[in-house]
Tab-separated table of C-alpha atoms and ligand atoms in Angstrom:
chain	number	residue	atom	x	y	z
A	130	UNK	CA	5.051	-45.993	-22.608
A	131	UNK	CA	6.705	-42.483	-21.469
A	132	UNK	CA	5.271	-41.521	-18.562
A	133	UNK	CA	2.526	-38.890	-18.055
A	134	UNK	CA	4.248	-35.018	-18.018
A	135	UNK	CA	2.795	-33.532	-14.889
A	136	UNK	CA	4.460	-30.568	-15.293
A	137	UNK	CA	2.020	-28.161	-14.925
A	138	UNK	CA	2.165	-24.774	-12.508
A	139	UNK	CA	0.177	-25.070	-8.994
A	140	UNK	CA	-3.277	-24.908	-9.253
A	141	UNK	CA	-2.976	-22.125	-6.700
A	142	UNK	CA	-1.125	-20.054	-8.968
A	143	UNK	CA	-4.040	-20.020	-11.076
A	144	UNK	CA	-5.892	-17.449	-7.829
A	145	UNK	CA	-3.612	-14.575	-8.827
A	146	UNK	CA	-2.547	-13.047	-11.205
A	147	UNK	CA	0.694	-10.235	-11.660
A	148	UNK	CA	0.334	-7.275	-9.537
A	149	UNK	CA	-1.382	-4.166	-12.562
A	150	UNK	CA	1.120	-1.564	-11.039
A	151	UNK	CA	4.321	-3.736	-11.607
A	152	UNK	CA	2.516	-4.153	-15.504
A	153	UNK	CA	2.022	-0.434	-16.034
A	154	UNK	CA	5.643	0.308	-14.867
A	155	UNK	CA	7.185	-2.492	-16.436
A	156	UNK	CA	4.714	-0.652	-20.091
A	157	UNK	CA	6.167	2.453	-19.090
A	158	UNK	CA	9.535	1.574	-19.158
A	159	UNK	CA	9.084	-0.232	-22.501
A	160	UNK	CA	8.314	2.886	-23.882
A	161	UNK	CA	10.923	4.640	-22.526
A	162	UNK	CA	13.386	2.260	-23.925
A	163	UNK	CA	12.093	3.355	-27.089
A	164	UNK	CA	13.536	6.680	-26.417
A	165	UNK	CA	9.779	8.201	-25.688
A	166	UNK	CA	9.583	10.778	-22.581
A	167	UNK	CA	6.919	9.029	-20.410
A	168	UNK	CA	5.115	11.554	-17.929
A	169	UNK	CA	4.948	8.453	-15.168
A	170	UNK	CA	2.277	8.749	-12.368
A	171	UNK	CA	2.230	4.687	-11.984
A	172	UNK	CA	4.687	4.405	-9.429
A	173	UNK	CA	4.012	4.527	-6.144
A	174	UNK	CA	6.948	5.356	-4.318
A	175	UNK	CA	8.563	8.687	-3.530
A	176	UNK	CA	10.861	10.477	-5.346
A	177	UNK	CA	13.017	11.655	-2.781
A	178	UNK	CA	16.044	9.866	-1.691
A	179	UNK	CA	16.315	8.190	0.893
A	180	UNK	CA	18.089	10.970	3.860
A	181	UNK	CA	21.834	10.970	4.250
A	182	UNK	CA	22.078	9.681	7.811
A	183	UNK	CA	19.922	6.200	6.972
A	184	UNK	CA	22.289	6.141	3.643
A	185	UNK	CA	25.005	6.405	6.348
A	186	UNK	CA	23.824	3.865	8.128
A	187	UNK	CA	23.871	1.348	5.256
A	188	UNK	CA	27.400	2.330	4.308
A	189	UNK	CA	28.622	1.519	7.959
A	190	UNK	CA	26.441	-1.623	8.351
A	191	UNK	CA	29.177	-3.144	4.968
A	192	UNK	CA	31.799	-1.104	6.548
A	193	UNK	CA	31.847	-3.195	9.457
A	194	UNK	CA	30.759	-6.531	8.215
A	195	UNK	CA	27.229	-6.850	9.416
A	196	UNK	CA	26.530	-8.754	6.207
A	197	UNK	CA	25.519	-12.546	7.313
A	198	UNK	CA	23.175	-13.974	8.023
A	199	UNK	CA	20.615	-12.554	11.328
A	200	UNK	CA	17.780	-14.450	13.311
A	201	UNK	CA	15.112	-15.074	10.364
A	202	UNK	CA	12.338	-12.351	11.972
A	203	UNK	CA	15.068	-9.232	12.048
A	204	UNK	CA	17.609	-8.544	14.557
A	205	UNK	CA	16.268	-7.185	18.054
A	206	UNK	CA	17.381	-4.012	18.250
A	207	UNK	CA	15.414	-3.186	14.977
A	208	UNK	CA	12.656	-5.282	16.204
A	209	UNK	CA	13.465	-2.454	19.683
A	210	UNK	CA	13.004	0.005	17.266
A	211	UNK	CA	10.033	-0.636	15.748
A	212	UNK	CA	8.341	-1.020	19.398
A	213	UNK	CA	9.760	2.270	20.452
A	214	UNK	CA	8.578	4.201	17.433
A	215	UNK	CA	5.099	3.314	17.278
A	216	UNK	CA	4.850	3.648	21.236
A	217	UNK	CA	6.661	7.581	20.310
A	218	UNK	CA	4.212	7.997	17.840
A	219	UNK	CA	1.318	6.118	19.046
A	220	UNK	CA	0.807	5.250	22.353
A	221	UNK	CA	0.821	1.146	22.021
A	222	UNK	CA	2.736	-0.589	24.147
A	223	UNK	CA	4.576	-2.917	21.756
A	224	UNK	CA	7.513	-5.858	22.653
A	225	UNK	CA	10.209	-7.325	20.823
A	226	UNK	CA	8.091	-10.837	20.769
A	227	UNK	CA	4.974	-8.803	18.843
A	228	UNK	CA	7.404	-8.219	16.191
A	229	UNK	CA	8.498	-9.775	12.895
A	230	UNK	CA	10.468	-7.638	10.719
A	231	UNK	CA	9.901	-8.484	6.792
A	232	UNK	CA	10.664	-7.619	3.647
A	233	UNK	CA	8.481	-4.665	2.425
A	234	UNK	CA	4.737	-4.273	4.238
A	235	UNK	CA	3.781	-6.543	1.002
A	236	UNK	CA	5.654	-9.369	2.997
A	237	UNK	CA	4.001	-8.506	6.243
A	238	UNK	CA	0.597	-9.057	4.808
A	239	UNK	CA	1.899	-12.271	2.452
A	240	UNK	CA	2.929	-13.893	5.932
A	241	UNK	CA	-0.614	-13.067	7.983
A	242	UNK	CA	-2.601	-14.358	5.605
A	243	UNK	CA	-0.839	-17.279	5.259
A	244	UNK	CA	-0.670	-18.221	8.379
A	245	UNK	CA	-4.428	-17.034	9.328
A	246	UNK	CA	-6.873	-17.785	6.436
A	247	UNK	CA	-7.754	-21.513	5.897
A	248	UNK	CA	-9.569	-22.303	2.729
A	249	UNK	CA	-13.385	-20.982	2.932
A	250	UNK	CA	-12.333	-18.266	5.497
A	251	UNK	CA	-13.860	-14.554	4.556
A	252	UNK	CA	-12.066	-11.876	4.205
A	253	UNK	CA	-13.780	-8.198	4.662
A	254	UNK	CA	-11.966	-5.973	1.883
A	255	UNK	CA	-13.444	-2.027	1.924
A	256	UNK	CA	-13.762	-0.978	-2.216
A	257	UNK	CA	-11.241	0.394	-3.539
A	258	UNK	CA	-8.818	-1.545	-2.215
A	259	UNK	CA	-4.711	-2.463	-2.889
A	260	UNK	CA	-4.025	-5.071	-5.349
A	261	UNK	CA	-2.057	-6.796	-3.197
A	262	UNK	CA	-5.184	-7.773	-0.758
A	263	UNK	CA	-7.497	-9.696	-2.934
A	264	UNK	CA	-3.719	-11.923	-4.621
A	265	UNK	CA	-2.604	-12.814	-0.879
A	266	UNK	CA	-6.190	-14.007	0.195
A	267	UNK	CA	-6.953	-15.999	-2.987
A	268	UNK	CA	-3.518	-17.795	-2.992
A	269	UNK	CA	-4.197	-18.081	0.700
A	270	UNK	CA	-7.598	-20.525	-0.093
A	271	UNK	CA	-9.943	-17.535	1.067
A	272	UNK	CA	-12.850	-16.034	-0.243
A	273	UNK	CA	-12.439	-12.082	-1.172
A	274	UNK	CA	-15.417	-9.951	0.484
A	275	UNK	CA	-15.937	-6.685	-0.877
A	276	UNK	CA	-17.177	-3.725	0.967
A	277	UNK	CA	-18.206	-0.631	-1.000
A	278	UNK	CA	-17.875	2.901	-0.090
A	279	UNK	CA	-19.216	6.218	-0.816
A	280	UNK	CA	-17.361	8.466	-3.583
A	281	UNK	CA	-19.656	11.229	-2.659
A	282	UNK	CA	-17.894	11.320	0.385
A	283	UNK	CA	-14.465	10.972	-0.410
A	284	UNK	CA	-14.520	6.742	0.046
A	285	UNK	CA	-16.098	6.996	3.529
A	286	UNK	CA	-16.238	4.105	5.348
A	287	UNK	CA	-18.140	3.314	8.618
A	288	UNK	CA	-19.440	-0.124	10.871
A	289	UNK	CA	-22.453	0.064	9.638
A	290	UNK	CA	-20.988	-0.685	6.310
A	291	UNK	CA	-19.226	-3.212	7.018
A	292	UNK	CA	-20.785	-5.276	9.359
A	293	UNK	CA	-23.801	-6.867	6.909
A	294	UNK	CA	-21.174	-8.708	4.789
A	295	UNK	CA	-20.408	-10.807	8.335
A	296	UNK	CA	-20.685	-13.992	8.406
A	297	UNK	CA	-19.781	-16.647	9.959
A	298	UNK	CA	-16.558	-17.315	8.037
A	299	UNK	CA	-15.741	-14.509	8.099
A	300	UNK	CA	-11.500	-14.319	9.244
A	301	UNK	CA	-10.526	-10.487	8.788
A	302	UNK	CA	-11.506	-6.930	7.835
A	303	UNK	CA	-8.191	-5.395	6.036
A	304	UNK	CA	-8.501	-1.905	6.843
A	305	UNK	CA	-5.849	0.701	4.405
A	306	UNK	CA	-6.284	4.414	6.053
A	307	UNK	CA	-4.598	6.175	4.496
A	308	UNK	CA	-5.550	4.565	1.409
A	309	UNK	CA	-4.380	3.162	-1.576
A	310	UNK	CA	-5.486	3.994	-4.244
A	311	UNK	CA	-8.131	6.403	-2.800
A	312	UNK	CA	-6.457	8.245	-0.085
A	313	UNK	CA	-9.398	9.013	2.015
A	314	UNK	CA	-8.426	8.494	5.755
A	315	UNK	CA	-10.858	6.787	8.585
A	316	UNK	CA	-11.097	9.393	11.558
A	317	UNK	CA	-10.790	7.886	14.760
A	318	UNK	CA	-14.035	7.073	15.752
A	319	UNK	CA	-15.185	5.011	12.498
A	320	UNK	CA	-11.683	3.192	13.163
A	321	UNK	CA	-12.697	2.209	16.410
A	322	UNK	CA	-16.526	1.692	15.509
A	323	UNK	CA	-15.104	-1.014	12.953
A	324	UNK	CA	-12.442	-2.739	15.206
A	325	UNK	CA	-15.935	-2.878	17.826
A	326	UNK	CA	-17.384	-4.787	15.663
A	327	UNK	CA	-14.381	-6.950	14.418
A	328	UNK	CA	-14.179	-7.940	18.116
A	329	UNK	CA	-18.494	-8.731	18.742
A	330	UNK	CA	-17.584	-10.741	15.629
A	331	UNK	CA	-14.005	-12.404	17.677
A	332	UNK	CA	-12.722	-11.737	13.935
A	333	UNK	CA	-8.852	-10.119	13.347
A	334	UNK	CA	-8.975	-6.504	12.217
A	335	UNK	CA	-5.655	-6.320	10.001
A	336	UNK	CA	-4.517	-2.569	9.603
A	337	UNK	CA	-2.518	-1.521	6.767
A	338	UNK	CA	-0.051	1.090	8.736
A	339	UNK	CA	1.696	2.253	4.857
A	340	UNK	CA	1.613	5.620	4.526
A	341	UNK	CA	0.360	6.796	8.459
A	342	UNK	CA	2.766	8.703	8.142
A	343	UNK	CA	0.931	11.034	5.371
A	344	UNK	CA	-1.733	12.458	6.464
A	345	UNK	CA	-3.396	16.374	5.120
A	346	UNK	CA	-5.481	17.173	7.952
A	347	UNK	CA	-5.888	15.366	10.579
A	348	UNK	CA	-3.459	13.689	13.273
A	349	UNK	CA	-1.761	10.522	12.926
A	350	UNK	CA	-3.019	7.542	14.976
A	351	UNK	CA	-2.799	3.274	15.309
A	352	UNK	CA	-6.038	2.030	16.517
A	353	UNK	CA	-3.935	-0.207	17.992
A	354	UNK	CA	-3.340	1.848	20.396
A	355	UNK	CA	-7.159	1.370	21.659
A	356	UNK	CA	-6.995	-0.516	25.418
A	357	UNK	CA	-6.736	-4.097	24.746
A	358	UNK	CA	-6.533	-4.015	20.888
A	359	UNK	CA	-3.643	-6.254	20.526
A	360	UNK	CA	-5.776	-9.188	20.885
A	361	UNK	CA	-6.841	-8.480	17.494
A	362	UNK	CA	-6.206	-5.713	15.720
A	363	UNK	CA	-2.703	-7.060	13.379
A	364	UNK	CA	-0.573	-4.249	12.150
A	365	UNK	CA	1.197	-4.304	9.346
A	366	UNK	CA	3.565	-1.662	8.402
A	367	UNK	CA	7.149	-0.660	6.581
A	368	UNK	CA	9.458	2.508	6.354
A	369	UNK	CA	9.536	2.388	2.335
A	370	UNK	CA	7.316	4.825	2.161
A	371	UNK	CA	7.461	6.958	5.501
A	372	UNK	CA	11.194	7.370	4.123
A	373	UNK	CA	11.540	6.977	0.911
A	374	UNK	CA	13.553	3.191	1.568
A	375	UNK	CA	11.017	1.011	-0.574
A	376	UNK	CA	14.262	-0.465	-2.470
A	377	UNK	CA	15.685	-1.757	0.992
A	378	UNK	CA	12.396	-3.943	1.567
A	379	UNK	CA	12.449	-3.686	5.290
A	380	UNK	CA	8.845	-4.154	7.035
A	381	UNK	CA	7.361	-4.895	10.315
A	382	UNK	CA	4.208	-6.606	11.656
A	383	UNK	CA	3.296	-6.187	14.915
A	384	UNK	CA	0.288	-8.833	16.238
A	385	UNK	CA	-0.077	-11.149	19.363
A	386	UNK	CA	2.996	-13.443	20.412
A	387	UNK	CA	1.543	-16.543	18.889
A	388	UNK	CA	0.862	-15.131	15.232
A	389	UNK	CA	4.740	-13.489	15.377
A	390	UNK	CA	5.782	-16.966	15.907
A	391	UNK	CA	3.846	-18.906	13.024
A	392	UNK	CA	4.993	-15.913	10.943
A	393	UNK	CA	8.122	-16.644	11.999
A	394	UNK	CA	7.757	-20.378	10.843
A	395	UNK	CA	6.677	-19.436	7.041
A	396	UNK	CA	9.659	-16.541	6.804
A	397	UNK	CA	12.342	-19.134	8.444
A	398	UNK	CA	11.364	-21.713	5.203
A	399	UNK	CA	11.149	-18.686	2.690
A	400	UNK	CA	12.646	-15.595	2.156
A	401	UNK	CA	14.702	-15.836	6.223
A	402	UNK	CA	15.871	-12.664	7.647
A	403	UNK	CA	16.027	-9.724	5.607
A	404	UNK	CA	18.549	-8.045	4.656
A	405	UNK	CA	20.829	-7.449	7.106
A	406	UNK	CA	22.570	-3.975	5.992
A	407	UNK	CA	18.689	-2.800	5.699
A	408	UNK	CA	17.912	-3.425	8.686
A	409	UNK	CA	20.834	-1.538	10.375
A	410	UNK	CA	19.512	1.172	7.700
A	411	UNK	CA	16.139	0.792	9.412
A	412	UNK	CA	17.245	1.276	12.523
A	413	UNK	CA	18.790	4.613	12.135
A	414	UNK	CA	15.089	5.750	9.673
A	415	UNK	CA	13.636	4.870	13.205
A	416	UNK	CA	16.205	6.004	15.696
A	417	UNK	CA	17.359	9.036	13.786
A	418	UNK	CA	15.895	12.235	12.756
A	419	UNK	CA	12.296	12.408	11.706
A	420	UNK	CA	12.570	16.016	9.682
A	421	UNK	CA	12.539	14.095	6.450
A	422	UNK	CA	9.092	12.861	7.550
A	423	UNK	CA	7.687	15.843	7.863
A	424	UNK	CA	9.286	17.516	5.203
A	425	UNK	CA	8.038	15.041	2.303
A	426	UNK	CA	4.895	15.906	3.590
A	427	UNK	CA	4.938	19.493	3.034
A	428	UNK	CA	5.750	18.686	-0.331
A	429	UNK	CA	3.713	16.194	-0.770
A	430	UNK	CA	0.464	18.595	0.171
A	431	UNK	CA	1.398	21.536	-2.359
A	432	UNK	CA	1.562	18.261	-4.708
A	433	UNK	CA	-1.974	17.242	-3.708
A	434	UNK	CA	-3.545	21.131	-3.828
A	435	UNK	CA	-2.179	20.888	-7.684
A	436	UNK	CA	-2.846	18.027	-8.914
A	437	UNK	CA	-6.848	17.875	-7.728
A	438	UNK	CA	-7.404	21.124	-9.219
A	439	UNK	CA	-5.818	20.702	-12.227
A	440	UNK	CA	-7.422	17.421	-12.485
A	441	UNK	CA	-11.172	18.854	-11.692
A	442	UNK	CA	-10.156	21.891	-14.394
A	443	UNK	CA	-10.723	18.576	-16.946
A	444	UNK	CA	-14.380	18.347	-18.793
A	445	UNK	CA	-15.257	14.642	-17.767
A	446	UNK	CA	-13.249	13.888	-14.831
A	447	UNK	CA	-14.332	14.670	-11.063
A	448	UNK	CA	-12.084	14.008	-8.302
A	449	UNK	CA	-12.281	13.625	-4.535
A	450	UNK	CA	-9.999	14.895	-2.460
A	451	UNK	CA	-7.321	12.683	-0.827
A	452	UNK	CA	-6.516	13.505	3.087
A	453	UNK	CA	-3.660	11.120	2.987
A	454	UNK	CA	-1.126	8.923	1.092
A	455	UNK	CA	0.371	10.120	-2.127
A	456	UNK	CA	-2.504	9.234	-4.353
A	457	UNK	CA	-5.558	10.915	-6.895
A	458	UNK	CA	-8.217	8.401	-7.658
A	459	UNK	CA	-10.066	10.662	-10.202
A	460	UNK	CA	-13.235	9.734	-11.624
A	461	UNK	CA	-12.808	9.194	-15.584
A	462	UNK	CA	-16.581	8.106	-16.332
A	463	UNK	CA	-17.110	11.208	-18.242
A	464	UNK	CA	-14.497	10.118	-20.556
A	465	UNK	CA	-15.906	6.681	-21.040
A	466	UNK	CA	-17.557	5.907	-24.501
A	467	UNK	CA	-15.205	8.074	-26.004
A	468	UNK	CA	-12.693	7.923	-28.624
A	469	UNK	CA	-13.472	4.035	-28.802
A	470	UNK	CA	-12.916	3.922	-24.583
A	471	UNK	CA	-15.102	2.218	-22.947
A	472	UNK	CA	-12.775	1.090	-19.197
A	473	UNK	CA	-10.437	2.719	-17.203
A	474	UNK	CA	-7.895	-0.111	-18.661
A	475	UNK	CA	-8.452	0.772	-22.112
A	476	UNK	CA	-7.837	4.601	-21.607
A	477	UNK	CA	-4.557	3.746	-19.618
A	478	UNK	CA	-3.288	1.839	-22.397
A	479	UNK	CA	-4.338	4.890	-25.252
A	480	UNK	CA	-3.211	7.797	-22.090
A	481	UNK	CA	-0.069	5.660	-22.667
A	482	UNK	CA	0.413	4.810	-25.539
A	483	UNK	CA	-0.808	8.271	-27.533
A	484	UNK	CA	-0.094	10.763	-24.997
A	485	UNK	CA	2.097	9.414	-23.242
A	486	UNK	CA	1.236	9.394	-19.391
A	487	UNK	CA	1.069	6.298	-17.286
A	488	UNK	CA	-2.123	6.120	-14.545
A	489	UNK	CA	-2.860	2.944	-13.306
A	490	UNK	CA	-6.336	1.986	-13.814
A	491	UNK	CA	-9.257	1.813	-11.757
A	492	UNK	CA	-9.871	-2.229	-12.643
A	493	UNK	CA	-6.907	-3.142	-10.403
A	494	UNK	CA	-8.193	-1.636	-7.264
A	495	UNK	CA	-12.114	-3.130	-7.812
A	496	UNK	CA	-13.909	0.137	-9.353
A	497	UNK	CA	-14.952	1.246	-12.846
A	498	UNK	CA	-14.773	4.533	-13.824
A	499	UNK	CA	-11.162	5.749	-12.047
A	500	UNK	CA	-7.589	5.529	-12.929
A	501	UNK	CA	-4.638	5.739	-9.710
A	502	UNK	CA	-2.755	9.415	-10.054
A	503	UNK	CA	0.870	9.002	-7.612
A	504	UNK	CA	1.719	12.168	-7.534
A	505	UNK	CA	4.842	10.701	-5.942
A	506	UNK	CA	6.662	12.897	-8.675
A	507	UNK	CA	7.928	16.296	-9.448
A	508	UNK	CA	5.771	19.616	-9.407
A	509	UNK	CA	7.245	20.173	-13.177
A	510	UNK	CA	6.393	16.402	-13.647
A	511	UNK	CA	2.902	16.539	-12.669
A	512	UNK	CA	2.086	19.642	-14.869
A	513	UNK	CA	3.274	18.329	-17.761
A	514	UNK	CA	1.690	15.055	-17.505
A	515	UNK	CA	-1.847	16.569	-16.223
A	516	UNK	CA	-1.765	19.110	-19.303
A	517	UNK	CA	-1.161	16.142	-21.566
A	518	UNK	CA	-3.808	14.509	-19.921
A	519	UNK	CA	-6.024	16.987	-20.227
A	520	UNK	CA	-5.798	17.302	-24.257
A	521	UNK	CA	-5.962	14.198	-24.644
A	522	UNK	CA	-9.455	13.827	-23.171
A	523	UNK	CA	-10.115	17.150	-25.017
A	524	UNK	CA	-9.099	15.088	-27.982
A	525	UNK	CA	-11.518	11.881	-27.523
A	526	UNK	CA	-14.438	11.731	-30.141
B	770	LIG	C1	-1.180	-0.248	1.006
B	770	LIG	C2	-0.098	-0.877	1.072
B	770	LIG	N1	0.086	-1.156	1.544
B	770	LIG	C3	1.624	-2.037	1.890
B	770	LIG	C4	2.750	-1.774	1.114
B	770	LIG	C5	3.841	-2.304	0.960
B	770	LIG	O1	5.148	-1.421	0.832
B	770	LIG	P1	6.687	-1.873	0.432
B	770	LIG	O2	6.414	-4.112	0.707
B	770	LIG	O3	7.125	-1.423	0.010
B	770	LIG	O4	6.779	-1.681	1.870
B	770	LIG	C6	2.157	-1.022	-0.009
B	770	LIG	C7	3.017	-0.651	-1.112
B	770	LIG	O5	2.825	-0.358	-2.251
B	770	LIG	C8	1.143	-0.014	-0.309
B	770	LIG	O6	0.423	0.724	-1.120
């Protein structure tokens, strides 16, 4: 008798799905490979090149043979640069022992959730949310508890909205301000209130600072700068967007030492160190001139103003004004129910196939009347793509 085959995929993988933002890129790429000229508003990455001083630091690292394993949690020089930049920008006082360098910001959030969440633990996630939170919490066996926000007031969130969702099983609240996908920004006062309820209930507050330098109406701040906050606030950061370094894959966590130690254990058996060359480039990004960040912000602001005004001209579309990041999150509810389209998913598919515009459907972020438009692309491309989208919606019977 032949043995029973045990070749199934592990159960925990069925709790996650392929990132929908990656799927949009794949579908757009497929069309492009067939010679179609696609307006791509799917990708969440700066269209600017990595600044030259940073590229040169990477080149120097190769020339100086800095091309071997490093400490699994990152080189001390980079950890110190991360702590110093955080101090300079936000007034925090982290030490390298609090810092773990990871393979991008996503990896930092993955490690954090995997070392802190036990099966059955609840994690509070405001909606709309960045796709990855849900999947990494599920992967750890945790339970996502989704908290709605108020679209009329720009997807606003506050402590009073969150607190009723806290139970004895709650382990963590995840906050992403500015938000991907809505661009909503928490005021320092509202953020502090959320911090206080997390403290009151003895739970972690994970703050994803991915877009913290891209703010249009307010000063950048970190909730970790509040006195005493470093014990319960967990910072996940990245150089990816701030310095147009998405492909270099350098992120970081700033956390209590015992948590950094737990994350290091996990990382030492999975990725080991982030790429040595990228680490040297990241040191230059954090220590070198910062003017490229302000230049990108200026450009994003112009694009945001254009995109939101243009979207608001399309009948059936409403769009809240994003205060940060580089995404618009228009409500396309007025276009649903026409042309055989009933969901943002169907809308995005038809828009790509028929009008050759790539957007990410709102289902990916937990809402059912929106699509996400990344305006990290040129003005010319935005004009062209939004004209196409306008014509597409007008043409829906
Ligand atoms: C909200 C948010 N957090 C974290 C990340 C992770 O960035 P990376 O892993 O590229 O550093 C992203 C990337 O899109 C993001 O949008």
